[in-house]
CSV table of C-alpha atoms in Angstrom, one decimal:
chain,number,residue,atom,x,y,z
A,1,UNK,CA,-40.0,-3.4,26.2
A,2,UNK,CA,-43.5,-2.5,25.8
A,3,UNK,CA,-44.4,-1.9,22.0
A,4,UNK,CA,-44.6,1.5,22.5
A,5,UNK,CA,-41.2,1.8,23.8
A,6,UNK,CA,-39.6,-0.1,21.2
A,7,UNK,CA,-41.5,2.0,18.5
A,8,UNK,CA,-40.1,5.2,20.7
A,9,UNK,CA,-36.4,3.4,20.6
A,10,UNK,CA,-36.3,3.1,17.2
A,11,UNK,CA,-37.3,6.4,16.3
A,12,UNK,CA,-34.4,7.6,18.7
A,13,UNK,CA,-32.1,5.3,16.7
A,14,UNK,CA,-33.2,6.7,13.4
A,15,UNK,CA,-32.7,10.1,14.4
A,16,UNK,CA,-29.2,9.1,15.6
A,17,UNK,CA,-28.2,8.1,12.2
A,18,UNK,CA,-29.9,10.3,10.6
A,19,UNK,CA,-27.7,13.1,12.4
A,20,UNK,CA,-25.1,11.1,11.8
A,21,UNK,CA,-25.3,11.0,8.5
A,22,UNK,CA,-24.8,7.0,8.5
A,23,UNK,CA,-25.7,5.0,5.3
A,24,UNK,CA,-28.4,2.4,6.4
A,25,UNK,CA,-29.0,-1.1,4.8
A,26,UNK,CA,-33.1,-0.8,4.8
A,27,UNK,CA,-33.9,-4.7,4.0
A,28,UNK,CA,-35.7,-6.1,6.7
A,29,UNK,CA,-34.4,-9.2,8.7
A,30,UNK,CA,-35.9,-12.3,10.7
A,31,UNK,CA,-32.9,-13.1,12.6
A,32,UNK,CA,-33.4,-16.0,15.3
A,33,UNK,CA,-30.3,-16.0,17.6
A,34,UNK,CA,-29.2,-18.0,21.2
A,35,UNK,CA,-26.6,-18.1,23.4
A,36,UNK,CA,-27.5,-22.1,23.7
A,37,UNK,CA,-26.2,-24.9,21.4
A,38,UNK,CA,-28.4,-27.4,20.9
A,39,UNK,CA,-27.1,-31.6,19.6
A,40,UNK,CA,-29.0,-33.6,17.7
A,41,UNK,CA,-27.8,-37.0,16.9
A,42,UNK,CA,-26.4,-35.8,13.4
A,43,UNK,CA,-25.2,-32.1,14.1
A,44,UNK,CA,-24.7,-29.3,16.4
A,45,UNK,CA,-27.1,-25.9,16.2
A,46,UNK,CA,-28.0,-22.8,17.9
A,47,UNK,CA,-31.5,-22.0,17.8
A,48,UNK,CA,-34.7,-21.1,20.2
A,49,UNK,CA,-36.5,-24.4,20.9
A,50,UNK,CA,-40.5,-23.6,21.3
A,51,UNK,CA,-43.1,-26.0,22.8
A,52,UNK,CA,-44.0,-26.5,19.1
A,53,UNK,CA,-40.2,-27.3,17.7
A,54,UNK,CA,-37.1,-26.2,17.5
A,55,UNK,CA,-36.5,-22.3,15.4
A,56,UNK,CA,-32.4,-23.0,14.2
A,57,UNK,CA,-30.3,-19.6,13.5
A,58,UNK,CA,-28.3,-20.7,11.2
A,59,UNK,CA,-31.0,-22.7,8.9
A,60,UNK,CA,-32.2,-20.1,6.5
A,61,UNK,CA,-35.3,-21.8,6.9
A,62,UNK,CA,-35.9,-20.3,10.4
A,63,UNK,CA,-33.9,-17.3,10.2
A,64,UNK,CA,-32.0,-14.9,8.0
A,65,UNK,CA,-29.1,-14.7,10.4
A,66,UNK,CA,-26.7,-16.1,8.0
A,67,UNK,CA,-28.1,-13.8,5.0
A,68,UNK,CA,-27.4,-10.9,7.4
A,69,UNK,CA,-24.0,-12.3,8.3
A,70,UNK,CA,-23.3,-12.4,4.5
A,71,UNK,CA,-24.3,-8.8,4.3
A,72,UNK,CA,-22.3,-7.5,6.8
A,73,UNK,CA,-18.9,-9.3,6.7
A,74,UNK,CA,-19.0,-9.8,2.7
A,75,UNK,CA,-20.5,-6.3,1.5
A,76,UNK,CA,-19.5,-4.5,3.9
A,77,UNK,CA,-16.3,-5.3,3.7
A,78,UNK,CA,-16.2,-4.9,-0.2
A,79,UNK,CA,-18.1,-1.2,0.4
A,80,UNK,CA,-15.5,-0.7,3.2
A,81,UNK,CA,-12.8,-1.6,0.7
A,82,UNK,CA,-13.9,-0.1,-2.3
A,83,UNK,CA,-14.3,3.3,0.1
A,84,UNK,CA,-10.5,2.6,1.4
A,85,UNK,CA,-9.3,2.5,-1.9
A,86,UNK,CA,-10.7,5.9,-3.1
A,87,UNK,CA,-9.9,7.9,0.0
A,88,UNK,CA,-6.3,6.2,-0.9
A,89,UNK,CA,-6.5,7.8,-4.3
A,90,UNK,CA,-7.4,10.9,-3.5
A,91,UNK,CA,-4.9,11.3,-0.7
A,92,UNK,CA,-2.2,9.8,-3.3
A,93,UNK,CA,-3.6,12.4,-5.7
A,94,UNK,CA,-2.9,14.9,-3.4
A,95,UNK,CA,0.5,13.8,-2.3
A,96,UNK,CA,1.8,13.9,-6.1
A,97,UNK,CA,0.2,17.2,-6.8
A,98,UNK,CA,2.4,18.5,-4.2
A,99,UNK,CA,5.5,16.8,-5.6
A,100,UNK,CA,5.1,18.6,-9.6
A,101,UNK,CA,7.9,21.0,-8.5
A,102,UNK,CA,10.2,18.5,-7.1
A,103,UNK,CA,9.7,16.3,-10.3
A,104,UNK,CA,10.7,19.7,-12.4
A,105,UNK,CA,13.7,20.4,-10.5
A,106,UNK,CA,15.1,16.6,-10.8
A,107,UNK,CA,14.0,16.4,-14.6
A,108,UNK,CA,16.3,19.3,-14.8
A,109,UNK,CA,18.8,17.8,-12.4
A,110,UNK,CA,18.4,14.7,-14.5
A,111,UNK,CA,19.4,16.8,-17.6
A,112,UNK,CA,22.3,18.4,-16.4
A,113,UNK,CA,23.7,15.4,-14.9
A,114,UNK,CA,23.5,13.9,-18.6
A,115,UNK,CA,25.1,16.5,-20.0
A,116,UNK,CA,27.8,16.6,-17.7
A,117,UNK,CA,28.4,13.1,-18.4
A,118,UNK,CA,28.3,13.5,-21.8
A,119,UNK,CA,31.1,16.4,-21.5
A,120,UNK,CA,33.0,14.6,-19.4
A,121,UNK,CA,32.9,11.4,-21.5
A,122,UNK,CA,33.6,13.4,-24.5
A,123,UNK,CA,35.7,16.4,-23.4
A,124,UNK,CA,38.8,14.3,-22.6
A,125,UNK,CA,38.8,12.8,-26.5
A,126,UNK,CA,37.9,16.5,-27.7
A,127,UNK,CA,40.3,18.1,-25.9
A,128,UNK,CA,42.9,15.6,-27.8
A,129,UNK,CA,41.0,16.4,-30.7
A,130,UNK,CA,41.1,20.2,-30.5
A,131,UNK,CA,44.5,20.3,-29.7
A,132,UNK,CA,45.0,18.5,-32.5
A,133,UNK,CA,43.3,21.1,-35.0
A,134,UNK,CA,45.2,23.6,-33.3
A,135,UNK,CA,48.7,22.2,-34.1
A,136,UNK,CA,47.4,22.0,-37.6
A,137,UNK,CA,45.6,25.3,-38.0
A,138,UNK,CA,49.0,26.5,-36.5
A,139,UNK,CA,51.5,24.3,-39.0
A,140,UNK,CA,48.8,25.6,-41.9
A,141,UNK,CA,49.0,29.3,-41.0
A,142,UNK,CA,53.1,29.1,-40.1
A,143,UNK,CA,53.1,27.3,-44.0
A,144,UNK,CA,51.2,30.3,-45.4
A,145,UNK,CA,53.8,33.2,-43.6
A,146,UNK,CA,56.6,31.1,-44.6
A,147,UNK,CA,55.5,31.1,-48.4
A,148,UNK,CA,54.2,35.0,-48.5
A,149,UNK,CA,58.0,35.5,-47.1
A,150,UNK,CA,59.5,33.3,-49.9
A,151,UNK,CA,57.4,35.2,-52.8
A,152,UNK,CA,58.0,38.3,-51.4
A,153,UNK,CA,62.1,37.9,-51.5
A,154,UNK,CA,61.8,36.1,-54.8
A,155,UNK,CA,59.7,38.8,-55.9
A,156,UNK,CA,62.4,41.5,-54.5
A,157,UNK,CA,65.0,39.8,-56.2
């Protein structure tokens, strides 16, 4: 591309994210990359080789390829996480909100299934209980009619 074309590309590219609405990492980056792996007698590289040396991509040296690669795998993926996380909270946010009623009606379930259980464990021994008081509010009263009878024919007499 002819410098003018690559100036006219990137303004197209710009606008395209602009539009977008993308967020944009502005650092700038020297990034030497190949297709070809060059050996040495100690290691293995990929770099450019010029008539003047050898440029290697991932020597920080040469090239900020591996700075960039931090940037995007590393950050990126914290960003992209930290992003996942709050569009999870909101949407867990939302999902409760819409739950409040269901969490009053088994609150209120939850108390009258205590309460039930409470009567039921209770209202068999009660029942004993108030049968119980009965007899003897009964015995008591039948005592009181049966000595207002006595006094009255004692008193008659």
């Amino acid at each position: 591309m002819t410098p003018k074309e690559t100036q006219d590309f990137k303004r197209a590219v710009m606008d395209a994210i602009d539009r977008e609405s993308i967020k944009v990492f502005h650092e700038p980056f020297a990034v030497i990359s190949s297709e070809n792996s060059q050996e040495n007698s100690t290691s293995r590289s990929s770099g450019r080789t010029y008539p003047w040396g050898t440029a290697e991509s991932e020597n920080e040296e040469f090239s900020d390829l591996p700075a960039l690669r931090r940037c995007l795998v590393y950050d990126g993926l914290t960003a992209l996480h930290s992003q996942k996380v709050k569009i999870y909270e909101e949407y867990r946010k939302k999902q409760l909100r819409g739950l409040r009623p269901l969490r009053r009606m088994l609150r209120l379930a939850l108390r009258t299934a205590i309460q039930v259980g409470i009567v039921a464990l209770i209202l068999p021994h009660a029942k004993d209980a108030y049968v119980e008081w009965r007899d003897n509010k009964e015995e008591e009263r039948n005592i009181k009619q049966n000595d207002r009878y006595r006094r009255s024919r004692w008193n008659s007499q």
